Amino acid sequence: DRTVNEDFYITFSPNAKKPYQLLKKDGLGMEILMPFGFKGDGLDRYAEFWKLYKRPPKNEYWNYIIERKDRLVPQDVRERKGAFFTPQIWVEKSQQYIADVLGENWQDEYYVWDCCAGTGNLLNGLTNKYHIFASTLDQQDVDVMKERIRNGANLLESHVFQFDFLNDDFNSEKVPQDLKKIIFDEEKRKKLVIYINPPYAEADNRKGEGRRGVAENVIHDKYANILKKAQRELFALFFFRIHEELQRCKLAQFAKLKALCASNFADFRNVFQGTIKKSFVVPGNTFDNVKGSFPIGFVFWDLDEPQKFVSTVTDAYDANGNFICKKSIFSYDNSVFINKWIDQYRPDKKCSDSIGTMIGVASDFQNQRLTRIELPYMKVPADNHNWQINSSNLIESSIYLAVRWCMESTWLNDRDQFLFPNDEYKTDYEFQTNCLIYTIFSGQNHISYKTSVNHWIPFSEEEVNAKGLFDSHFMKDFLDGKTEIENGKLKMETGDLFADLTPQPPLLGGEGEVVRNQTAETKAPRLLGEGFGVRSKSVMDAGRALWRYYHTMDAANPNASLYDIKEFFQGRNDKGKMTSLLNELKTALRALGEEIKPKVYEYGFLR
């Protein structure tokens, strides 16, 4: 049985172990012949296949089928190689960027070497075959490229060769003489463009050992002491050999952004130096075999212009190749991060007045989802980013949570770091108040009356027609500036003694009213002009309406938190009005977050 078309056919041989063969010629003349079989008995799967695709498949399905061929590479082989196949859309975009730097006729003046070429898809679109070299680790990939050449691909067979870039010597007989003349000539090397999408495999432990092929090579052993933690990354080994042993060349590379901004690459950046001429970033998951929400960048380096990387502005594109924005990327070398800032506001281990445990995490967006508030004195794994919240650090703890959660985590900011702010936030009392209100009503505030006293109710019983008295009026008193002092301590309804705090005017001041000053330098009263911000008032109003509705329920508990109220209505038939009220609160909270966002950059929490 043979399903045939001019450029595409499938054959069926029922007695063969893999009875089907698919053949198609791509635009470069590559003839792909792929034996395959279907799991299952008899011809059941064969029949299922042809329920989806008529024989022969329509033209619009051909490329879809063939472009998926790389996915058939076994997963263990992909992981060993760290292979992330470059989509054609980014191949074309990268070549456009190279031309922008070197000029439209750059291929007649410069030489190109893809030293981890795979089957050569990164070279599609290049025109001067006499200036193109392609090498790869596996001989079978070399054979595929040479088969493509015999079917019209624009390469020279003599320029395609098997070469282990992390082990073999440049003077090896494997390397074509034409390429050696370039490698060993300093002036010609200035015209050499190393154009690669290197493997991204990472070793399994900090010594760079574990995953096969990452630490088991000459380059790793040669430069491990210089690279330090970066030695764990296979692509870093490629970059470093290029920098050290192909000096003054150009490097046009795809990779994650670790080399530019990861703290583990600080030692790498001290030595690897060049000038970024042009770059762009795209969603990582647009590459086959890539999961997760992070950027992959194309960066064109001129290694003949050495300088340590500090920052750059790059172009960002969405999955369809549409320009999004300009994006700043920083190395963060010598930067001080947000967790160092919050250190100065953490109470000592003897703290006995906690209203909650802040679960802080590493300072990047990758860990943002873990930042939250749990019950007081919660037992957590040993980590210096967890601390107890009390009256003396409530404002700073609220700022910490609010600035991290008001910013949406996206693939584009995935590598951004939260930093030690400048001092200007200390006199912006509306910003402080906004962060406090945002934190009180945040979905990341997991305080529950079921596990501890709830000190986070910002209303009085009368405001919400509560079923009974609250066990704690701490948050309402804190907002109103009402303090009861006993032996120099702030005393709450529960009898708990809170940290030293002199009586303060209210945060909820109207025009001309004095309000609480929570800065570290002074506790003196201050004026807040317009008083409570419009956005914070909207959140309070929406929250008050939600609490009032909850307290109309027979089973309402006076001490319920927002976390408890949302849990109470889950699965209930009468949750319609609550859903509406909760949506109003979420909308108001998002608007408050939008008001906080510009301040996050203004005060240096982000750059």
Coordinates of C-alpha atoms in Angstrom, one line a residue:
D1 CA 0.0 0.0 0.0
R2 CA 1.5 3.4 -1.0
T3 CA 0.0 6.8 -0.3
V4 CA 1.7 9.1 -2.7
N5 CA 2.1 12.8 -3.5
E6 CA 4.7 14.7 -5.5
D7 CA 6.8 15.5 -2.4
F8 CA 5.3 13.3 0.3
Y9 CA 4.4 9.7 0.6
I10 CA 3.8 6.9 3.2
T11 CA 4.5 3.3 2.5
F12 CA 3.0 0.3 4.3
S13 CA 4.7 -3.1 4.5
P14 CA 2.6 -5.4 6.7
N15 CA 5.3 -7.9 7.5
A16 CA 8.0 -5.4 8.5
K17 CA 8.8 -4.7 12.2
K18 CA 8.1 -1.1 11.6
P19 CA 5.7 -1.4 8.6
Y20 CA 5.3 2.3 7.8
Q21 CA 7.7 4.7 6.1
L22 CA 7.2 8.5 5.7
L23 CA 9.1 10.5 3.1
K24 CA 9.1 14.2 2.4
K25 CA 11.5 16.6 0.9
D26 CA 11.9 19.9 2.7
G27 CA 12.6 23.3 1.1
L28 CA 16.4 22.7 1.4
G29 CA 16.1 19.4 -0.5
M30 CA 16.5 17.2 2.5
E31 CA 14.8 13.8 2.0
I32 CA 13.4 12.5 5.2
L33 CA 12.7 8.8 5.3
M34 CA 11.4 7.7 8.6
P35 CA 10.3 4.1 9.5
F36 CA 7.7 4.0 12.2
G37 CA 5.0 1.7 13.7
F38 CA 1.8 2.0 15.7
K39 CA 1.3 0.6 19.1
G40 CA -1.6 -1.8 19.4
D41 CA -3.0 -4.9 17.7
G42 CA -3.3 -5.3 14.0
L43 CA -4.2 -2.3 12.0
D44 CA -6.4 -0.6 14.6
R45 CA -4.0 2.4 15.1
Y46 CA -3.5 2.6 11.3
A47 CA -7.2 3.0 10.9
E48 CA -7.3 5.6 13.7
F49 CA -4.6 7.6 11.9
W50 CA -6.4 7.8 8.7
K51 CA -9.6 8.9 10.4
L52 CA -7.7 12.2 11.1
Y53 CA -5.7 12.4 7.8
K54 CA -7.1 11.7 4.4
R55 CA -4.7 10.0 1.9
P56 CA -2.7 11.8 1.0
P57 CA -2.9 14.5 3.7
K58 CA -3.9 18.0 2.6
N59 CA -1.1 20.3 1.8
E60 CA -1.7 22.4 5.0
Y61 CA -0.9 19.4 7.2
W62 CA 2.5 18.5 5.6
N63 CA 4.6 21.0 7.4
Y64 CA 2.8 20.3 10.6
I65 CA 3.7 16.6 10.4
I66 CA 7.3 17.0 9.2
E67 CA 8.1 19.9 11.6
R68 CA 7.3 17.6 14.5
K69 CA 10.0 15.1 13.5
D70 CA 12.4 16.4 16.1
R71 CA 10.0 15.5 18.8
L72 CA 10.6 11.8 17.9
V73 CA 14.1 12.0 19.3
P74 CA 14.0 9.9 22.5
Q75 CA 13.7 12.0 25.7
D76 CA 16.9 10.6 27.3
V77 CA 18.9 11.5 24.2
R78 CA 17.5 15.0 24.2
E79 CA 18.3 15.5 27.9
R80 CA 21.8 14.2 27.5
K81 CA 22.4 16.6 24.6
G82 CA 20.4 19.4 26.2
A83 CA 18.9 19.8 22.8
F84 CA 16.4 22.6 22.3
F85 CA 15.5 22.8 18.6
T86 CA 15.5 26.3 17.2
P87 CA 12.1 27.3 15.6
Q88 CA 12.5 28.7 12.1
I89 CA 10.8 31.9 13.2
W90 CA 13.8 32.7 15.5
V91 CA 16.3 31.4 13.0
E92 CA 15.1 34.0 10.6
K93 CA 14.9 36.7 13.3
S94 CA 18.5 36.0 14.4
Q95 CA 19.9 36.3 10.9
Q96 CA 18.1 39.6 10.5
Y97 CA 19.8 40.8 13.6
I98 CA 23.2 39.7 12.5
A99 CA 22.7 41.5 9.2
D100 CA 21.7 44.6 11.2
V101 CA 25.0 44.6 12.9
L102 CA 27.4 43.4 10.2
G103 CA 25.5 44.8 7.1
E104 CA 23.3 43.2 4.5
N105 CA 26.3 41.7 2.6
W106 CA 27.9 40.3 5.7
Q107 CA 28.0 36.7 4.4
D108 CA 30.5 37.6 1.7
E109 CA 32.8 39.2 4.3
Y110 CA 32.4 37.0 7.4
Y111 CA 32.7 33.2 8.0
V112 CA 30.1 31.2 10.0
W113 CA 30.7 28.2 12.1
D114 CA 27.8 26.4 13.9
C115 CA 29.8 24.1 16.2
C116 CA 26.8 22.3 17.6
A117 CA 24.8 22.2 14.5
G118 CA 22.6 19.1 15.0
T119 CA 21.1 18.6 11.6
G120 CA 21.8 22.2 10.6
N121 CA 18.5 24.0 10.9
L122 CA 20.1 27.1 12.3
L123 CA 22.0 27.5 9.0
N124 CA 18.8 27.6 7.0
G125 CA 18.7 30.8 5.0
L126 CA 22.4 31.4 4.8
T127 CA 23.5 31.8 1.2
N128 CA 27.4 31.7 0.9
K129 CA 28.2 28.0 1.2
Y130 CA 31.9 28.6 0.9
H131 CA 31.8 30.6 4.1
I132 CA 29.7 28.2 6.2
F133 CA 31.0 25.4 8.5
A134 CA 28.9 23.0 10.5
S135 CA 30.0 20.5 13.1
T136 CA 28.2 18.3 15.5
L137 CA 28.8 15.7 18.2
D138 CA 27.0 12.8 16.5
Q139 CA 28.1 11.3 13.2
Q140 CA 24.4 10.5 12.3
D141 CA 23.7 14.2 12.3
V142 CA 26.6 14.7 10.0
D143 CA 25.2 12.1 7.7
V144 CA 21.8 13.8 7.7
M145 CA 23.4 17.1 6.7
K146 CA 25.3 15.5 3.9
E147 CA 22.1 13.9 2.7
R148 CA 20.5 17.3 2.6
I149 CA 23.5 18.6 0.6
R150 CA 22.9 15.9 -2.0
N151 CA 19.3 17.0 -2.2
G152 CA 20.1 20.7 -2.7
A153 CA 21.0 22.1 0.7
N154 CA 23.3 25.1 0.4
L155 CA 26.4 23.7 2.2
L156 CA 29.7 22.1 1.2
E157 CA 30.2 18.5 2.2
S158 CA 33.8 19.3 3.0
H159 CA 32.7 21.9 5.5
V160 CA 30.4 19.5 7.4
F161 CA 32.2 17.4 10.0
Q162 CA 31.9 15.4 13.2
F163 CA 33.6 17.3 16.1
D164 CA 33.3 17.2 19.9
F165 CA 33.6 20.8 20.7
L166 CA 34.2 20.2 24.4
N167 CA 36.9 17.5 23.9
D168 CA 38.5 17.7 20.5
D169 CA 41.5 19.9 19.6
F170 CA 41.1 22.7 17.0
N171 CA 44.2 21.3 15.3
S172 CA 42.5 17.9 14.9
E173 CA 42.4 16.3 11.5
K174 CA 38.7 16.4 11.8
V175 CA 38.7 20.2 11.3
P176 CA 38.6 21.2 7.6
Q177 CA 41.8 23.0 6.4
D178 CA 39.7 26.0 5.3
L179 CA 38.4 26.5 8.9
K180 CA 41.9 26.0 10.4
K181 CA 43.2 28.8 8.3
I182 CA 40.6 31.1 10.0
I183 CA 41.0 29.7 13.5
F184 CA 44.8 30.1 13.6
D185 CA 44.9 33.5 11.9
E186 CA 44.1 36.4 14.4
E187 CA 42.9 38.8 11.7
K188 CA 40.7 36.2 10.0
R189 CA 39.3 35.2 13.4
K190 CA 37.9 38.7 13.7
K191 CA 35.7 37.8 10.7
L192 CA 34.5 34.5 12.3
V193 CA 30.9 34.3 13.6
I194 CA 30.3 31.4 15.9
Y195 CA 26.5 31.0 15.4
I196 CA 25.0 28.5 17.9
N197 CA 22.1 27.3 19.9
P198 CA 24.2 25.3 22.3
P199 CA 22.9 22.5 24.6
Y200 CA 21.4 23.6 27.9
A201 CA 21.9 20.6 30.0
E202 CA 22.8 21.2 33.6
A203 CA 24.8 19.0 36.0
D204 CA 22.8 17.5 38.9
N205 CA 25.0 18.8 41.8
R206 CA 27.1 21.8 42.6
K207 CA 30.4 20.1 41.7
G208 CA 29.3 19.8 38.1
E209 CA 28.9 16.1 38.3
G210 CA 25.9 13.9 37.8
R211 CA 24.3 14.3 34.5
R212 CA 26.2 12.4 31.9
G213 CA 28.1 14.6 29.4
V214 CA 28.1 17.8 31.4
A215 CA 31.2 17.3 33.6
E216 CA 32.8 14.6 31.5
N217 CA 34.8 16.6 29.1
V218 CA 38.2 18.4 28.7
I219 CA 36.8 21.9 28.7
H220 CA 35.0 21.4 32.1
D221 CA 38.2 20.1 33.7
K222 CA 40.3 22.9 32.1
Y223 CA 38.2 25.8 33.2
A224 CA 36.2 24.5 36.3
N225 CA 38.3 26.6 38.8
I226 CA 37.6 29.8 36.8
L227 CA 33.9 29.1 36.1
K228 CA 33.1 28.0 39.7
K229 CA 29.3 27.4 39.8
A230 CA 28.8 28.1 36.1
Q231 CA 30.7 25.0 35.3
R232 CA 27.5 23.1 35.9
E233 CA 26.0 24.5 32.7
L234 CA 26.9 22.9 29.4
F235 CA 26.3 26.1 27.4
A236 CA 28.6 28.0 29.6
L237 CA 31.4 25.6 28.7
F238 CA 30.8 26.3 25.0
F239 CA 30.8 30.0 25.6
F240 CA 33.9 30.0 27.7
R241 CA 36.0 27.9 25.2
I242 CA 34.9 30.3 22.4
H243 CA 35.9 33.3 24.5
E244 CA 39.3 31.9 25.6
E245 CA 40.4 29.9 22.5
L246 CA 38.8 31.7 19.6
Q247 CA 39.6 35.1 20.8
R248 CA 38.4 38.3 19.0
C249 CA 35.7 36.4 17.0
K250 CA 32.0 37.2 17.0
L251 CA 29.5 35.1 19.0
A252 CA 25.9 34.9 17.9
Q253 CA 24.2 32.7 20.4
F254 CA 20.8 31.5 21.7
A255 CA 20.7 30.6 25.4
K256 CA 18.9 31.2 28.7
L257 CA 19.8 34.5 30.3
K258 CA 21.8 33.0 33.1
A259 CA 25.1 34.1 31.6
L260 CA 23.9 37.7 31.8
C261 CA 22.1 37.9 35.2
A262 CA 22.3 34.7 37.3
S263 CA 24.3 35.1 40.5
N264 CA 26.0 31.7 39.8
F265 CA 27.6 33.3 36.8
A266 CA 29.3 36.2 38.6
D267 CA 32.7 34.5 38.2
F268 CA 31.9 33.7 34.6
R269 CA 31.2 37.4 33.9
N270 CA 34.4 38.5 35.5
V271 CA 36.3 36.7 32.7
F272 CA 33.9 36.4 29.8
Q273 CA 33.9 39.9 28.3
G274 CA 32.6 41.4 25.1
T275 CA 30.3 44.0 23.8
I276 CA 26.7 43.1 23.1
K277 CA 25.8 44.7 19.7
K278 CA 22.2 43.6 19.5
S279 CA 19.9 41.1 21.1
F280 CA 16.3 39.9 21.5
V281 CA 14.4 37.7 23.9
V282 CA 11.4 35.3 23.3
P283 CA 9.3 32.9 25.4
G284 CA 11.4 29.8 26.2
N285 CA 8.4 27.5 25.6
T286 CA 8.4 28.4 21.9
F287 CA 11.3 26.0 21.6
D288 CA 10.5 22.3 21.2
N289 CA 11.3 20.4 24.4
V290 CA 11.1 23.5 26.6
K291 CA 8.6 23.8 29.4
G292 CA 8.3 26.6 31.9
S293 CA 7.8 30.4 31.6
F294 CA 11.2 32.0 31.1
P295 CA 13.0 33.9 28.4
I296 CA 15.5 32.6 25.9
G297 CA 17.7 35.2 24.3
F298 CA 19.6 35.7 21.1
V299 CA 22.7 37.8 21.8
F300 CA 25.3 39.0 19.3
W301 CA 28.7 39.5 21.0
D302 CA 31.7 41.2 19.6
L303 CA 34.5 39.5 21.6
D304 CA 37.0 41.9 20.0
E305 CA 35.6 44.7 22.2
P306 CA 36.0 43.3 25.7
Q307 CA 34.1 44.8 28.6
K308 CA 32.4 43.3 31.6
F309 CA 28.6 43.0 31.2
V310 CA 26.6 45.3 33.4
S311 CA 23.3 45.9 31.6
T312 CA 21.7 46.0 28.2
V313 CA 18.4 46.9 26.6
T314 CA 17.0 44.1 24.4
D315 CA 14.0 43.7 22.1
A316 CA 11.2 41.3 23.3
Y317 CA 8.9 39.4 21.0
D318 CA 5.9 37.2 21.7
A319 CA 5.4 33.6 20.6
N320 CA 4.2 34.8 17.2
G321 CA 7.1 37.1 16.5
N322 CA 5.3 40.3 17.3
F323 CA 7.4 43.0 19.0
I324 CA 6.3 43.6 22.6
C325 CA 8.6 46.2 24.2
K326 CA 12.2 47.1 25.1
K327 CA 13.4 45.1 28.1
S328 CA 16.3 46.0 30.4
I329 CA 18.6 43.2 31.6
F330 CA 21.0 43.6 34.4
S331 CA 23.9 41.5 35.7
Y332 CA 23.0 42.3 39.4
D333 CA 26.7 41.9 40.2
N334 CA 27.3 43.9 43.5
S335 CA 23.6 44.5 43.9
V336 CA 21.9 44.3 47.3
F337 CA 18.7 42.4 47.3
I338 CA 15.3 42.9 49.1
N339 CA 16.0 40.2 51.7
K340 CA 19.0 42.2 52.9
W341 CA 16.7 45.2 53.3
I342 CA 14.1 43.4 55.3
D343 CA 16.8 41.9 57.6
Q344 CA 17.0 45.2 59.6
Y345 CA 13.3 44.9 60.5
R346 CA 13.2 41.3 61.6
P347 CA 12.5 40.8 65.4
D348 CA 14.9 38.7 67.4
K349 CA 14.2 35.0 68.1
K350 CA 12.7 35.9 71.4
C351 CA 9.8 37.7 69.7
S352 CA 6.6 37.0 71.7
D353 CA 4.2 39.3 70.0
S354 CA 3.8 37.8 66.5
I355 CA 0.7 38.3 64.5
G356 CA 1.9 36.1 61.7
T357 CA 4.9 34.4 60.0
M358 CA 6.1 35.9 56.8
I359 CA 7.4 33.2 54.5
G360 CA 10.0 35.1 52.4
V361 CA 12.0 33.5 49.7
A362 CA 14.8 34.2 47.2
S363 CA 14.6 37.6 45.6
D364 CA 13.6 36.7 42.0
F365 CA 10.3 36.3 40.3
Q366 CA 10.8 32.5 40.1
N367 CA 10.1 32.3 43.8
Q368 CA 7.4 35.0 44.0
R369 CA 4.5 32.5 44.3
L370 CA 5.9 31.2 47.6
T371 CA 5.9 34.6 49.4
R372 CA 3.0 34.5 51.9
I373 CA 1.8 35.0 55.5
E374 CA 1.0 32.0 57.7
L375 CA 0.1 31.6 61.4
P376 CA 2.3 33.0 64.1
Y377 CA 5.4 31.0 65.0
M378 CA 4.8 28.5 62.2
K379 CA 7.4 25.8 62.1
V380 CA 9.2 26.1 58.7
P381 CA 12.4 24.6 57.3
A382 CA 15.5 26.5 58.4
D383 CA 15.7 29.5 56.1
N384 CA 16.8 33.0 56.9
H385 CA 14.0 34.5 54.7
N386 CA 11.3 33.7 57.3
W387 CA 10.4 36.0 60.1
Q388 CA 7.7 37.0 62.6
I389 CA 5.5 40.0 62.0
N390 CA 4.6 42.3 64.8
S391 CA 3.7 46.0 65.4
S392 CA 7.2 47.2 64.9
N393 CA 7.7 45.7 61.4
L394 CA 4.2 45.4 60.1
I395 CA 4.6 48.3 57.6
E396 CA 7.9 46.9 56.3
S397 CA 6.6 43.4 56.1
S398 CA 3.5 44.6 54.2
I399 CA 5.7 46.5 51.8
Y400 CA 7.7 43.3 51.2
L401 CA 4.6 41.3 50.3
A402 CA 2.9 44.0 48.4
V403 CA 5.8 45.0 46.1
R404 CA 6.3 41.4 45.2
W405 CA 2.7 40.4 44.6
C406 CA 1.4 43.6 42.8
M407 CA 3.8 42.7 40.0
E408 CA 2.6 39.9 37.7
S409 CA 5.1 37.2 37.2
T410 CA 5.6 36.6 33.4
W411 CA 8.1 34.8 31.2
L412 CA 9.6 38.2 30.4
N413 CA 10.5 39.3 34.0
D414 CA 11.2 35.7 35.2
R415 CA 14.9 36.6 35.8
D416 CA 14.4 40.0 37.4
Q417 CA 15.5 40.5 41.0
F418 CA 13.9 42.5 43.8
L419 CA 16.4 44.9 45.3
F420 CA 17.3 46.9 48.4
P421 CA 15.2 50.1 47.9
N422 CA 16.3 53.7 48.2
D423 CA 15.2 55.8 51.2
E424 CA 12.5 57.7 49.4
Y425 CA 9.7 55.2 50.4
K426 CA 10.2 56.2 54.0
T427 CA 8.5 59.5 53.6
D428 CA 5.7 58.3 51.2
Y429 CA 3.1 57.4 53.8
E430 CA 0.4 56.8 51.3
F431 CA 2.6 54.2 49.7
Q432 CA 3.1 52.6 53.1
T433 CA -0.6 52.6 53.8
N434 CA -1.4 51.2 50.4
C435 CA 1.0 48.3 50.9
L436 CA -0.5 47.6 54.3
I437 CA -4.1 47.5 53.0
Y438 CA -3.0 45.4 50.0
T439 CA -1.4 42.9 52.4
I440 CA -4.4 42.7 54.7
F441 CA -6.7 41.7 51.8
S442 CA -4.1 39.7 49.8
G443 CA -4.9 36.2 48.8
Q444 CA -1.4 35.4 50.1
N445 CA -2.5 36.2 53.6
H446 CA -3.3 32.8 55.0
I447 CA -4.1 33.7 58.6
S448 CA -7.1 31.7 59.9
Y449 CA -8.9 31.9 63.3
K450 CA -8.9 28.1 63.2
T451 CA -5.1 28.0 63.8
S452 CA -4.4 31.2 65.8
V453 CA -5.8 34.4 67.0
N454 CA -6.7 36.6 64.0
H455 CA -5.1 40.0 64.5
W456 CA -5.8 41.0 60.9
I457 CA -9.5 42.2 61.0
P458 CA -9.4 45.9 59.9
F459 CA -12.9 46.7 61.0
S460 CA -14.8 47.2 64.2
E461 CA -17.7 44.9 65.2
E462 CA -20.2 47.7 64.5
E463 CA -18.9 48.3 61.0
V464 CA -19.7 44.7 59.9
N465 CA -22.6 43.8 62.3
A466 CA -20.5 41.0 63.7
K467 CA -22.0 38.0 65.4
G468 CA -19.9 38.7 68.5
L469 CA -16.8 40.4 69.8
F470 CA -13.5 40.0 68.1
D471 CA -10.7 38.3 70.0
S472 CA -8.3 41.0 68.8
H473 CA -8.7 44.6 67.7
F474 CA -5.0 45.0 66.8
M475 CA -5.4 45.8 63.1
K476 CA -8.3 48.2 63.6
D477 CA -6.4 50.0 66.4
F478 CA -3.2 50.0 64.4
L479 CA -5.0 51.7 61.5
D480 CA -6.8 54.2 63.8
G481 CA -3.7 55.0 65.9
K482 CA -5.4 53.8 69.1
T483 CA -2.9 52.3 71.5
E484 CA -3.2 51.2 75.0
I485 CA 0.1 51.4 76.8
E486 CA 1.0 49.2 79.8
N487 CA 4.5 49.2 81.2
G488 CA 5.7 50.8 78.0
K489 CA 4.2 48.1 75.8
L490 CA 1.2 48.1 73.4
K491 CA -1.5 46.0 75.1
M492 CA -4.1 44.3 73.0
E493 CA -7.6 43.0 73.9
T494 CA -6.2 39.4 74.1
G495 CA -3.8 40.5 76.8
D496 CA -0.8 40.0 74.5
L497 CA 1.9 42.5 75.0
F498 CA 3.3 44.0 71.8
A499 CA 6.6 45.7 71.1
D500 CA 7.5 49.1 72.4
L501 CA 5.3 51.6 70.6
T502 CA 4.5 55.2 71.7
P503 CA 0.9 56.3 71.1
Q504 CA 0.5 57.4 67.4
P505 CA -2.2 59.3 65.5
P506 CA -4.3 57.2 63.0
L507 CA -3.4 56.0 59.6
L508 CA -6.9 56.7 58.5
G509 CA -6.6 60.4 58.8
G510 CA -8.7 62.9 56.9
E511 CA -7.4 66.1 55.4
G512 CA -5.1 67.8 57.9
E513 CA -5.3 64.9 60.4
V514 CA -2.0 63.6 61.8
V515 CA -1.3 59.9 61.0
R516 CA 1.1 57.2 62.1
N517 CA 4.7 57.4 61.0
Q518 CA 6.3 54.0 60.7
T519 CA 9.7 55.0 59.4
A520 CA 12.8 53.6 61.2
E521 CA 14.3 57.1 61.8
T522 CA 11.4 58.7 63.8
K523 CA 8.1 58.0 65.4
A524 CA 6.9 61.6 65.4
P525 CA 3.4 62.4 64.2
R526 CA 3.0 63.5 60.6
L527 CA 0.5 65.1 58.2
L528 CA -1.0 63.0 55.4
G529 CA -2.6 65.7 53.3
E530 CA -5.3 63.8 51.5
G531 CA -5.3 61.0 54.1
F532 CA -6.2 57.5 53.1
G533 CA -5.7 57.0 49.4
V534 CA -8.8 56.5 47.1
R535 CA -7.7 53.0 46.0
S536 CA -7.1 51.9 49.6
K537 CA -10.5 53.2 50.6
S538 CA -12.1 51.3 47.8
V539 CA -10.5 48.1 49.0
M540 CA -11.7 48.8 52.6
D541 CA -15.2 49.5 51.3
A542 CA -15.3 46.3 49.3
G543 CA -13.9 44.3 52.2
R544 CA -16.4 45.8 54.6
A545 CA -19.3 44.8 52.3
L546 CA -18.0 41.2 52.1
W547 CA -17.6 40.9 55.9
R548 CA -21.1 42.3 56.5
Y549 CA -22.6 39.7 54.2
Y550 CA -20.6 36.9 55.8
H551 CA -22.0 38.0 59.2
T552 CA -25.5 37.5 58.0
M553 CA -24.8 33.8 58.0
D554 CA -26.0 31.8 61.0
A555 CA -22.7 29.9 61.2
A556 CA -20.5 33.0 60.9
N557 CA -17.6 33.2 63.3
P558 CA -16.8 36.6 64.7
N559 CA -13.0 36.1 64.2
A560 CA -13.1 34.9 60.6
S561 CA -10.4 36.2 58.3
L562 CA -10.7 36.7 54.6
Y563 CA -9.1 33.3 54.1
D564 CA -11.8 31.8 56.4
I565 CA -14.7 33.7 54.7
K566 CA -13.7 32.4 51.2
E567 CA -13.4 28.9 52.6
F568 CA -16.8 29.2 54.2
F569 CA -18.6 29.8 50.9
Q570 CA -16.8 27.1 48.9
G571 CA -19.3 24.5 47.7
R572 CA -22.3 26.3 49.0
N573 CA -25.5 26.9 47.0
D574 CA -25.8 30.5 48.4
K575 CA -22.4 31.7 47.2
G576 CA -23.7 33.8 44.4
K577 CA -23.8 37.1 46.2
M578 CA -20.5 36.3 48.0
T579 CA -18.9 35.7 44.6
S580 CA -20.1 39.1 43.4
L581 CA -18.7 40.8 46.5
L582 CA -15.5 38.9 46.3
N583 CA -15.0 39.9 42.7
E584 CA -15.6 43.5 43.7
L585 CA -12.9 43.1 46.3
K586 CA -10.5 41.5 43.8
T587 CA -11.1 44.3 41.3
A588 CA -10.4 47.0 44.0
L589 CA -7.3 45.1 45.1
R590 CA -6.0 44.9 41.5
A591 CA -6.5 48.7 41.1
L592 CA -4.6 49.2 44.4
G593 CA -1.8 47.0 43.0
E594 CA -1.7 49.1 39.9
E595 CA -1.2 52.2 42.0
I596 CA 1.7 50.6 43.9
K597 CA 3.5 49.3 40.8
P598 CA 5.1 52.6 39.7
K599 CA 6.4 53.1 43.2
V600 CA 8.1 49.7 43.0
Y601 CA 10.4 51.1 40.3
E602 CA 10.6 54.6 41.7
Y603 CA 11.9 53.4 45.0
G604 CA 14.3 50.9 43.5
F605 CA 12.6 47.6 44.5
L606 CA 12.9 46.7 40.8
R607 CA 15.0 48.2 38.0

